[in-house]
Coordinates of C-alpha atoms and ligand atoms in Angstrom, one line a residue:
M1 CA 19.9 19.7 19.9
T2 CA 19.3 17.1 17.1
T3 CA 21.8 15.0 15.8
S4 CA 22.6 15.3 12.0
D5 CA 24.1 13.1 9.6
V6 CA 25.5 13.8 6.3
V7 CA 25.4 11.5 3.2
D8 CA 25.2 11.6 -0.6
V9 CA 21.6 10.1 -0.8
V10 CA 18.9 9.7 1.6
V11 CA 16.2 7.2 0.5
V12 CA 12.8 7.5 2.1
G13 CA 10.7 4.5 2.3
G14 CA 12.0 0.8 2.9
G15 CA 9.7 -1.1 0.8
L16 CA 10.9 -3.1 -2.4
V17 CA 11.7 -0.2 -4.2
G18 CA 13.5 1.8 -1.3
A19 CA 15.6 -1.0 -0.5
S20 CA 16.4 -1.6 -4.2
A21 CA 17.4 2.3 -4.5
A22 CA 19.8 2.2 -1.4
L23 CA 21.5 -0.9 -2.5
S24 CA 21.7 0.6 -6.3
Q25 CA 23.1 3.9 -4.9
L26 CA 25.6 2.2 -2.5
R27 CA 27.1 0.1 -5.6
A28 CA 27.2 3.4 -7.5
G29 CA 29.7 4.7 -4.7
R30 CA 27.4 6.7 -3.1
S31 CA 26.9 6.9 0.9
V32 CA 23.5 6.4 1.7
A33 CA 20.9 6.6 4.4
L34 CA 17.5 4.5 4.6
V35 CA 14.7 6.0 6.5
E36 CA 11.9 3.5 7.2
P37 CA 9.1 3.6 10.0
E38 CA 7.9 0.2 9.5
A39 CA 10.0 -2.9 9.1
P40 CA 13.7 -2.3 9.2
T41 CA 14.3 -6.1 9.7
L42 CA 12.9 -8.8 7.9
A43 CA 11.5 -10.8 11.2
E44 CA 9.5 -7.7 11.7
A45 CA 7.9 -7.3 8.3
A46 CA 4.3 -7.7 8.2
W47 CA 3.2 -10.9 6.1
D48 CA 2.5 -10.5 2.4
E49 CA 0.7 -13.1 0.1
R50 CA 1.8 -11.1 -2.8
C51 CA 4.3 -12.7 -5.5
I52 CA 5.9 -10.7 -7.7
G53 CA 6.4 -11.7 -11.4
L54 CA 9.8 -10.4 -12.2
N55 CA 10.6 -10.0 -15.9
A56 CA 13.9 -10.6 -17.6
A57 CA 15.2 -7.0 -17.3
S58 CA 14.4 -7.1 -13.3
I59 CA 16.4 -10.3 -13.4
E60 CA 19.2 -8.8 -14.9
I61 CA 19.2 -5.9 -12.4
L62 CA 18.9 -7.9 -9.6
R63 CA 21.8 -10.1 -10.7
E64 CA 24.0 -7.2 -10.9
L65 CA 23.0 -6.0 -7.6
G66 CA 24.2 -9.2 -6.4
V67 CA 21.1 -10.2 -4.8
W68 CA 19.6 -12.7 -7.7
Q69 CA 21.0 -15.7 -6.2
G70 CA 19.9 -15.6 -3.0
I71 CA 16.3 -15.1 -4.4
A72 CA 16.4 -17.6 -7.2
A73 CA 15.7 -20.7 -5.0
E74 CA 12.1 -19.4 -4.2
A75 CA 11.4 -18.0 -7.9
Q76 CA 9.1 -20.2 -10.1
P77 CA 9.9 -19.8 -13.5
I78 CA 6.9 -18.9 -15.9
R79 CA 7.3 -20.7 -19.2
S80 CA 4.1 -19.6 -21.0
T81 CA 1.6 -17.1 -20.5
V82 CA -2.3 -17.5 -21.7
I83 CA -4.6 -14.5 -22.0
C84 CA -8.1 -15.5 -22.5
E85 CA -11.6 -14.0 -21.6
A86 CA -14.6 -15.8 -20.1
G87 CA -17.2 -16.7 -22.5
R88 CA -14.8 -16.3 -25.5
A89 CA -13.2 -19.2 -27.4
G90 CA -10.1 -17.1 -28.5
S91 CA -7.0 -17.0 -26.4
V92 CA -3.3 -15.8 -26.9
R93 CA -0.3 -17.9 -25.7
F94 CA 3.3 -16.2 -25.4
T95 CA 6.1 -18.9 -24.9
A96 CA 9.6 -18.6 -23.3
E97 CA 10.8 -20.6 -26.3
E98 CA 9.4 -18.0 -28.7
A99 CA 11.3 -15.3 -27.0
G100 CA 14.6 -17.4 -26.8
L101 CA 14.6 -17.4 -23.0
E102 CA 14.5 -20.0 -20.5
A103 CA 11.6 -18.3 -18.6
L104 CA 9.5 -15.3 -19.6
G105 CA 9.6 -14.2 -16.0
Y106 CA 9.8 -15.6 -12.4
N107 CA 6.8 -15.7 -10.0
T108 CA 8.5 -14.8 -6.6
P109 CA 7.4 -14.0 -3.2
L110 CA 7.5 -10.4 -2.4
R111 CA 9.0 -11.4 1.0
A112 CA 12.0 -13.3 -0.7
I113 CA 12.8 -10.2 -2.8
H114 CA 12.8 -7.7 0.1
S115 CA 14.6 -10.4 2.4
G116 CA 17.4 -10.8 -0.5
L117 CA 17.7 -6.9 -0.5
L118 CA 17.6 -6.2 3.2
V119 CA 20.3 -9.0 3.8
A120 CA 22.3 -7.4 0.9
L121 CA 22.0 -4.3 2.7
E122 CA 23.1 -5.5 6.3
G123 CA 26.4 -6.1 4.8
T124 CA 26.9 -2.4 3.7
D125 CA 27.5 0.9 5.5
C126 CA 23.9 2.1 4.7
A127 CA 22.9 4.3 7.7
M128 CA 19.5 2.7 8.8
R129 CA 16.7 4.9 10.4
R130 CA 13.7 3.5 11.9
A131 CA 11.7 6.7 11.6
T132 CA 9.3 8.7 9.5
V133 CA 10.3 11.8 7.4
V134 CA 8.0 14.5 9.0
Q135 CA 9.5 17.8 7.1
H136 CA 12.0 18.5 4.4
R137 CA 13.5 21.7 3.2
I138 CA 16.2 22.8 0.9
E139 CA 19.1 24.5 1.9
D140 CA 22.0 25.8 -0.3
S141 CA 23.5 22.9 -2.0
H142 CA 21.6 20.1 -0.4
A143 CA 18.2 18.9 1.3
R144 CA 17.4 18.4 5.1
L145 CA 14.9 15.8 6.2
M146 CA 13.6 15.9 10.0
L147 CA 12.7 12.6 11.4
D148 CA 10.1 12.2 13.9
N149 CA 12.7 10.8 16.4
G150 CA 14.2 14.3 16.5
Q151 CA 17.1 13.5 14.2
S152 CA 18.0 15.1 10.9
L153 CA 19.5 14.2 7.8
Q154 CA 21.5 16.2 5.3
A155 CA 21.9 14.9 1.7
R156 CA 22.8 16.1 -1.8
L157 CA 19.7 13.8 -3.3
V158 CA 16.6 12.5 -1.6
M159 CA 14.9 9.6 -3.3
A160 CA 11.4 9.5 -2.5
C161 CA 10.3 5.9 -2.4
D162 CA 7.6 6.6 0.0
G163 CA 4.4 4.7 -1.8
T164 CA 1.4 5.6 -3.5
H165 CA 0.7 8.4 -0.9
S166 CA 4.0 9.9 -1.1
A167 CA 4.3 12.6 1.6
L168 CA 7.4 14.0 -0.1
R169 CA 5.5 14.1 -3.5
Q170 CA 2.6 16.0 -1.9
A171 CA 5.1 18.3 0.0
C172 CA 6.9 19.4 -3.4
A173 CA 3.3 19.9 -4.9
I174 CA 3.9 17.6 -7.7
P175 CA 0.8 17.2 -9.5
V176 CA -0.6 13.6 -10.1
E177 CA -3.3 12.1 -12.5
A178 CA -5.3 9.8 -10.1
H179 CA -8.1 7.1 -11.1
D180 CA -10.0 4.8 -8.7
Y181 CA -10.6 1.6 -10.4
G182 CA -13.5 0.7 -8.1
Q183 CA -12.0 -2.4 -7.7
T184 CA -10.3 -4.7 -4.8
A185 CA -7.5 -7.5 -5.8
L186 CA -7.7 -10.5 -3.6
V187 CA -4.5 -12.4 -3.2
T188 CA -4.0 -15.8 -1.8
T189 CA -2.6 -19.4 -3.1
V190 CA -4.3 -22.8 -4.1
D191 CA -3.3 -26.1 -4.6
V192 CA -4.2 -27.0 -8.3
E193 CA -5.4 -30.6 -9.2
R194 CA -3.4 -30.8 -12.5
G195 CA -0.5 -28.8 -12.0
H196 CA 0.2 -25.6 -13.7
H197 CA 3.2 -26.9 -15.9
G198 CA 4.8 -23.4 -15.2
C199 CA 1.9 -21.6 -17.1
A200 CA 0.6 -18.1 -16.1
W201 CA -3.0 -17.6 -16.8
E202 CA -4.6 -14.1 -17.1
R203 CA -8.4 -14.6 -17.6
F204 CA -10.8 -11.6 -18.1
T205 CA -13.9 -12.0 -16.7
P206 CA -17.0 -9.8 -16.6
L207 CA -16.3 -8.5 -13.2
G208 CA -12.4 -8.0 -13.5
P209 CA -8.9 -9.9 -14.3
L210 CA -8.3 -13.2 -12.6
A211 CA -4.6 -14.2 -12.5
V212 CA -3.6 -17.8 -11.6
L213 CA 0.4 -18.0 -11.5
P214 CA 2.6 -20.9 -10.7
R215 CA 3.9 -20.8 -7.2
G216 CA 5.3 -24.2 -6.2
E217 CA 5.1 -28.0 -7.5
T218 CA 1.1 -28.0 -7.4
R219 CA 0.5 -24.4 -5.8
C220 CA -0.5 -21.4 -7.8
T221 CA -1.0 -17.5 -6.7
V222 CA -4.4 -16.1 -7.3
V223 CA -4.7 -12.3 -8.1
W224 CA -8.4 -11.8 -8.5
T225 CA -9.9 -8.5 -9.1
Q226 CA -13.3 -7.6 -8.8
P227 CA -15.5 -4.5 -7.6
H228 CA -15.1 -3.9 -3.9
A229 CA -18.4 -5.6 -2.8
A230 CA -17.8 -8.7 -5.1
T231 CA -14.3 -9.1 -3.4
E232 CA -15.6 -8.6 0.0
A233 CA -18.1 -11.4 -0.5
V234 CA -15.8 -13.9 -1.8
A235 CA -12.9 -12.9 0.9
A236 CA -15.6 -13.9 3.5
L237 CA -16.4 -17.3 2.2
G238 CA -15.5 -20.6 3.7
D239 CA -12.6 -22.4 2.4
D240 CA -14.7 -24.9 0.0
A241 CA -17.1 -22.1 -1.1
F242 CA -14.3 -19.8 -2.0
C243 CA -12.3 -22.4 -4.2
A244 CA -15.9 -23.2 -5.7
A245 CA -16.4 -19.6 -6.4
L246 CA -12.9 -19.3 -7.9
Q247 CA -13.6 -22.5 -9.9
R248 CA -16.8 -20.7 -11.4
A249 CA -14.9 -17.7 -12.5
F250 CA -11.7 -19.6 -13.9
G251 CA -13.1 -22.8 -14.9
R252 CA -11.6 -26.2 -14.9
R253 CA -8.7 -25.8 -17.1
L254 CA -6.2 -26.9 -14.0
G255 CA -9.0 -29.2 -12.3
G256 CA -10.1 -28.7 -9.1
F257 CA -8.9 -25.8 -6.6
S258 CA -8.2 -27.0 -2.8
N259 CA -6.5 -25.8 0.2
P260 CA -6.7 -22.1 -0.2
G261 CA -4.1 -19.7 1.9
R262 CA -4.7 -16.6 3.8
R263 CA -6.6 -13.9 1.8
M264 CA -5.3 -10.4 1.5
R265 CA -6.9 -7.3 -0.4
W266 CA -5.7 -4.4 -2.0
P267 CA -8.0 -1.5 -3.4
L268 CA -6.7 -0.5 -6.6
R269 CA -5.9 3.1 -7.8
R270 CA -3.7 4.5 -10.6
V271 CA -1.7 7.4 -9.4
Y272 CA 0.8 8.8 -12.1
A273 CA 3.1 11.5 -11.0
R274 CA 3.2 14.4 -13.9
D275 CA 7.1 15.1 -12.8
V276 CA 9.5 12.9 -11.1
T277 CA 11.8 15.5 -9.9
A278 CA 11.9 18.5 -8.0
A279 CA 14.7 20.5 -5.9
R280 CA 17.2 17.8 -5.0
L281 CA 14.4 15.0 -5.1
L282 CA 13.3 12.4 -7.2
L283 CA 10.4 10.0 -7.3
A284 CA 10.7 6.4 -7.7
G285 CA 8.5 3.3 -7.6
N286 CA 5.1 3.6 -6.4
A287 CA 5.6 7.2 -5.5
A288 CA 6.1 7.8 -9.0
Q289 CA 3.6 5.6 -10.6
T290 CA 1.1 3.3 -8.7
L291 CA -0.4 0.9 -11.5
H292 CA -3.0 -1.7 -11.7
P293 CA -1.2 -5.0 -11.2
V294 CA -3.2 -6.6 -14.3
A295 CA 0.1 -6.6 -16.1
A296 CA 2.5 -7.1 -13.1
Q297 CA 4.8 -4.2 -14.0
G298 CA 4.9 -2.0 -10.9
F299 CA 7.9 -3.2 -9.3
N300 CA 9.7 -4.0 -12.5
L301 CA 9.1 -0.6 -13.4
G302 CA 10.3 0.8 -9.9
L303 CA 13.3 -1.2 -10.5
R304 CA 14.3 0.4 -13.6
D305 CA 13.7 3.8 -11.9
C306 CA 16.2 2.8 -9.3
A307 CA 19.0 1.5 -11.9
T308 CA 18.4 4.5 -13.8
A309 CA 19.0 6.9 -10.9
A310 CA 22.0 4.9 -9.9
A311 CA 23.5 5.1 -13.5
V312 CA 22.9 9.1 -13.5
A313 CA 24.5 9.1 -9.8
A314 CA 27.6 7.2 -10.9
R315 CA 28.1 9.8 -13.7
S316 CA 27.4 12.9 -11.6
E317 CA 29.5 14.7 -9.2
D318 CA 26.6 15.9 -7.4
P319 CA 23.7 13.4 -7.8
G320 CA 21.2 15.9 -6.9
S321 CA 22.1 18.8 -9.3
T322 CA 19.7 20.2 -11.5
E323 CA 21.5 18.3 -14.6
A324 CA 21.4 15.0 -12.9
L325 CA 17.8 15.2 -12.1
R326 CA 16.9 16.5 -15.7
R327 CA 18.6 13.4 -16.9
Y328 CA 16.9 10.9 -14.7
A329 CA 13.6 12.5 -15.8
L330 CA 14.5 12.3 -19.3
L331 CA 15.7 8.6 -19.2
R332 CA 12.6 7.8 -17.2
A333 CA 10.0 9.5 -19.4
D334 CA 9.3 7.1 -22.5
D335 CA 9.5 3.8 -20.2
R336 CA 7.0 4.9 -17.5
A337 CA 4.3 6.5 -19.8
A338 CA 4.3 3.6 -21.9
V339 CA 4.1 0.9 -19.4
A340 CA 1.4 3.1 -17.3
R341 CA -0.7 3.6 -20.7
F342 CA -0.5 -0.1 -21.8
T343 CA -1.7 -1.2 -18.2
D344 CA -4.5 1.3 -18.0
Q345 CA -5.7 0.7 -21.5
L346 CA -5.7 -3.2 -20.6
V347 CA -7.8 -2.6 -17.7
R348 CA -10.3 -0.2 -19.4
L349 CA -10.6 -2.4 -22.5
F350 CA -11.6 -5.7 -20.6
S351 CA -13.8 -4.0 -17.8
N352 CA -16.0 -2.6 -20.2
Q353 CA -19.2 -4.3 -21.4
L354 CA -20.1 -2.1 -24.3
P355 CA -20.9 -4.4 -27.2
V356 CA -18.6 -2.3 -29.7
L357 CA -15.7 -2.9 -27.1
S358 CA -16.6 -6.6 -26.6
G359 CA -16.0 -6.8 -30.4
L360 CA -13.0 -5.0 -30.3
R361 CA -11.5 -7.1 -27.6
H362 CA -12.3 -10.4 -29.5
L363 CA -10.3 -8.6 -32.3
G364 CA -7.6 -7.8 -30.2
L365 CA -6.8 -11.3 -28.8
G366 CA -7.1 -12.6 -32.5
G367 CA -5.1 -9.9 -33.6
L368 CA -2.4 -10.6 -30.9
A369 CA -2.4 -14.2 -32.2
V370 CA -2.2 -13.8 -35.8
T371 CA 0.2 -10.6 -36.3
P372 CA 4.0 -11.8 -35.2
A373 CA 5.0 -8.2 -34.9
F374 CA 2.4 -7.0 -32.6
H375 CA 2.8 -10.2 -30.8
R376 CA 6.5 -9.6 -30.3
S377 CA 6.4 -6.1 -29.4
I378 CA 3.7 -6.9 -26.7
M379 CA 6.2 -9.6 -25.4
R380 CA 9.2 -7.3 -25.4
Q381 CA 7.5 -4.7 -23.6
N382 CA 6.5 -7.3 -21.0
L383 CA 10.0 -8.4 -20.6
G384 CA 11.4 -4.9 -20.0
L385 CA 14.3 -5.6 -22.6
Q386 CA 13.9 -2.5 -24.6
A387 CA 14.0 -0.3 -21.5
L388 CA 16.8 -2.3 -20.0
A389 CA 18.9 -1.9 -23.2
R390 CA 18.5 1.9 -23.1
L391 CA 19.5 2.0 -19.5
Q392 CA 22.5 -0.3 -20.2
A393 CA 23.6 2.4 -23.0
E394 CA 23.2 5.1 -20.7
A395 CA 25.5 3.3 -18.1
A396 CA 28.2 2.2 -20.6
Ligands
FAD401 C1 -2.0 -7.3 -5.6 C2 -0.8 -6.9 -6.3 C3 0.1 -7.5 -7.2 C4 1.1 -7.1 -7.6 N1 1.9 -7.9 -8.5 C5 3.0 -7.3 -9.3 C6 3.9 -8.0 -9.9 O1 3.6 -9.3 -10.4 N2 4.8 -7.6 -10.6 C7 5.3 -6.2 -10.3 O2 6.4 -5.8 -10.9 N3 4.7 -5.4 -9.4 C8 3.4 -6.0 -9.0 N4 2.8 -5.1 -7.9 C9 3.1 -4.0 -7.8 C10 4.2 -3.9 -6.6 O3 3.8 -4.5 -5.5 C11 4.6 -2.2 -6.2 O4 4.8 -1.7 -7.2 C12 5.6 -2.4 -5.3 O5 5.6 -3.3 -4.1 C13 5.9 -0.8 -4.6 O6 7.1 -0.8 -3.9 P1 7.4 0.8 -3.0 O7 8.4 0.3 -2.4 O8 7.5 1.7 -4.2 O9 6.1 1.1 -2.3 P2 5.7 0.7 -0.8 O10 5.6 -0.9 -0.9 O11 4.3 1.1 -0.6 O12 6.6 1.0 0.1 C14 6.6 2.4 0.6 C15 7.3 2.3 1.9 O13 7.5 3.6 2.5 C16 7.4 3.9 3.5 N5 7.1 5.2 4.2 C17 5.9 6.0 3.4 N6 6.0 7.3 4.2 C18 7.1 7.4 4.7 C19 7.8 8.6 5.5 N7 7.2 9.8 5.7 N8 9.0 8.5 6.1 C20 9.8 7.2 5.8 N9 9.1 6.2 5.2 C21 7.6 6.2 4.6 C22 6.2 3.0 3.9 O14 6.2 2.5 5.4 C23 6.5 1.6 3.1 O15 7.4 0.9 3.6 C24 1.6 -5.6 -7.4 C25 0.7 -4.8 -6.5 C26 -0.5 -5.5 -5.9 C27 -1.3 -4.6 -5.3

């Protein structure tokens, strides 16, 4: 005999997006269960050096969820962003001032965001299951999920937040467009001699993009993307040699680098689901779209998936009905397609050494600098504000 719980929404996956999904569905008045095998409490969570560049739209959503206050102390404001290319004179600067904002975004430790979400969930009725979903089937007007601990869950809606390799997406035979970038991102932290002055740097090198982002008073997060072998080689260096290699790739704008932290690596793939719904199920976060981190958009986009799903659920009698799922898919279509396309084009344009593309890049950076309308439109997309406005109109 198995025990079975009945809820409105089962969220599968308790990463950043799953935790956000559970909290936003609860705020929309739904009963929720969250299934996650790895780390149901923060104390058990694996260390993660990643910082997330939270944009203005995400701050707004986290504020509405009531978690931003607890996270803000660890969030480093980004006052300006500079995009430049190794070996080229041109660069483009975006500033918070021109956007009329206090900050373009906040570089925030992933652990701080996850912790804020989990602490908020602890104070709710969310049913936490430390388990893996092993099977799912549709029965009449609900979905039934079988867990590896012998329990089962019954829900009107399943939110698949189970990451890039989503087993639920595969079980529902939702097709994906997949591309292996052949690159690995190395993430670490370093001290910078001259301080960062709140500036985030994105430097395109012949081997891949290198981001240096403000983290503390004189400390920065480094996200250094190169072909797999080149990343393995720098990851294996001693601290001094690592800082010297980083210096060669980045230059001396921030003075010397020292005192590197732990180095973690992520092989990079693009996985883009062609549909985001199936019977009584929707995809959110990396399960729906896994993007290259160059534009720092993956979680920002996943958070908008969650906010949209909650807005639709709040207005629907049955959150897993065909009509509710159709509404979710429609509302997410333009935002996810635009951000995924922009991110992918950025990687491909700056990864290619063909002379004609190199010339276009140069024009591109110059164009960004001299065409105010284009400059503003890039900035609005990165801030996520257009998408948030559409979402707020839906919720109103
Ligand atoms: C180097 C790097 C830098 C990044 N920087 C940024 C940034 O600056 N800004 C930004 O917005 N994004 C950034 N991202 C992207 C961001 O980290 C991801 O988009 C986000 O963490 C995805 O979260 P998720 O919850 O969808 O997926 P995951 O974190 O992969 O979580 C999926 C969860 O599902 C669970 N799971 C899997 N299968 C099952 C199952 N069968 N049953 C139950 N549970 C299951 C797993 O245990 C896991 O906990 C970056 C990514 C990388 C690699």
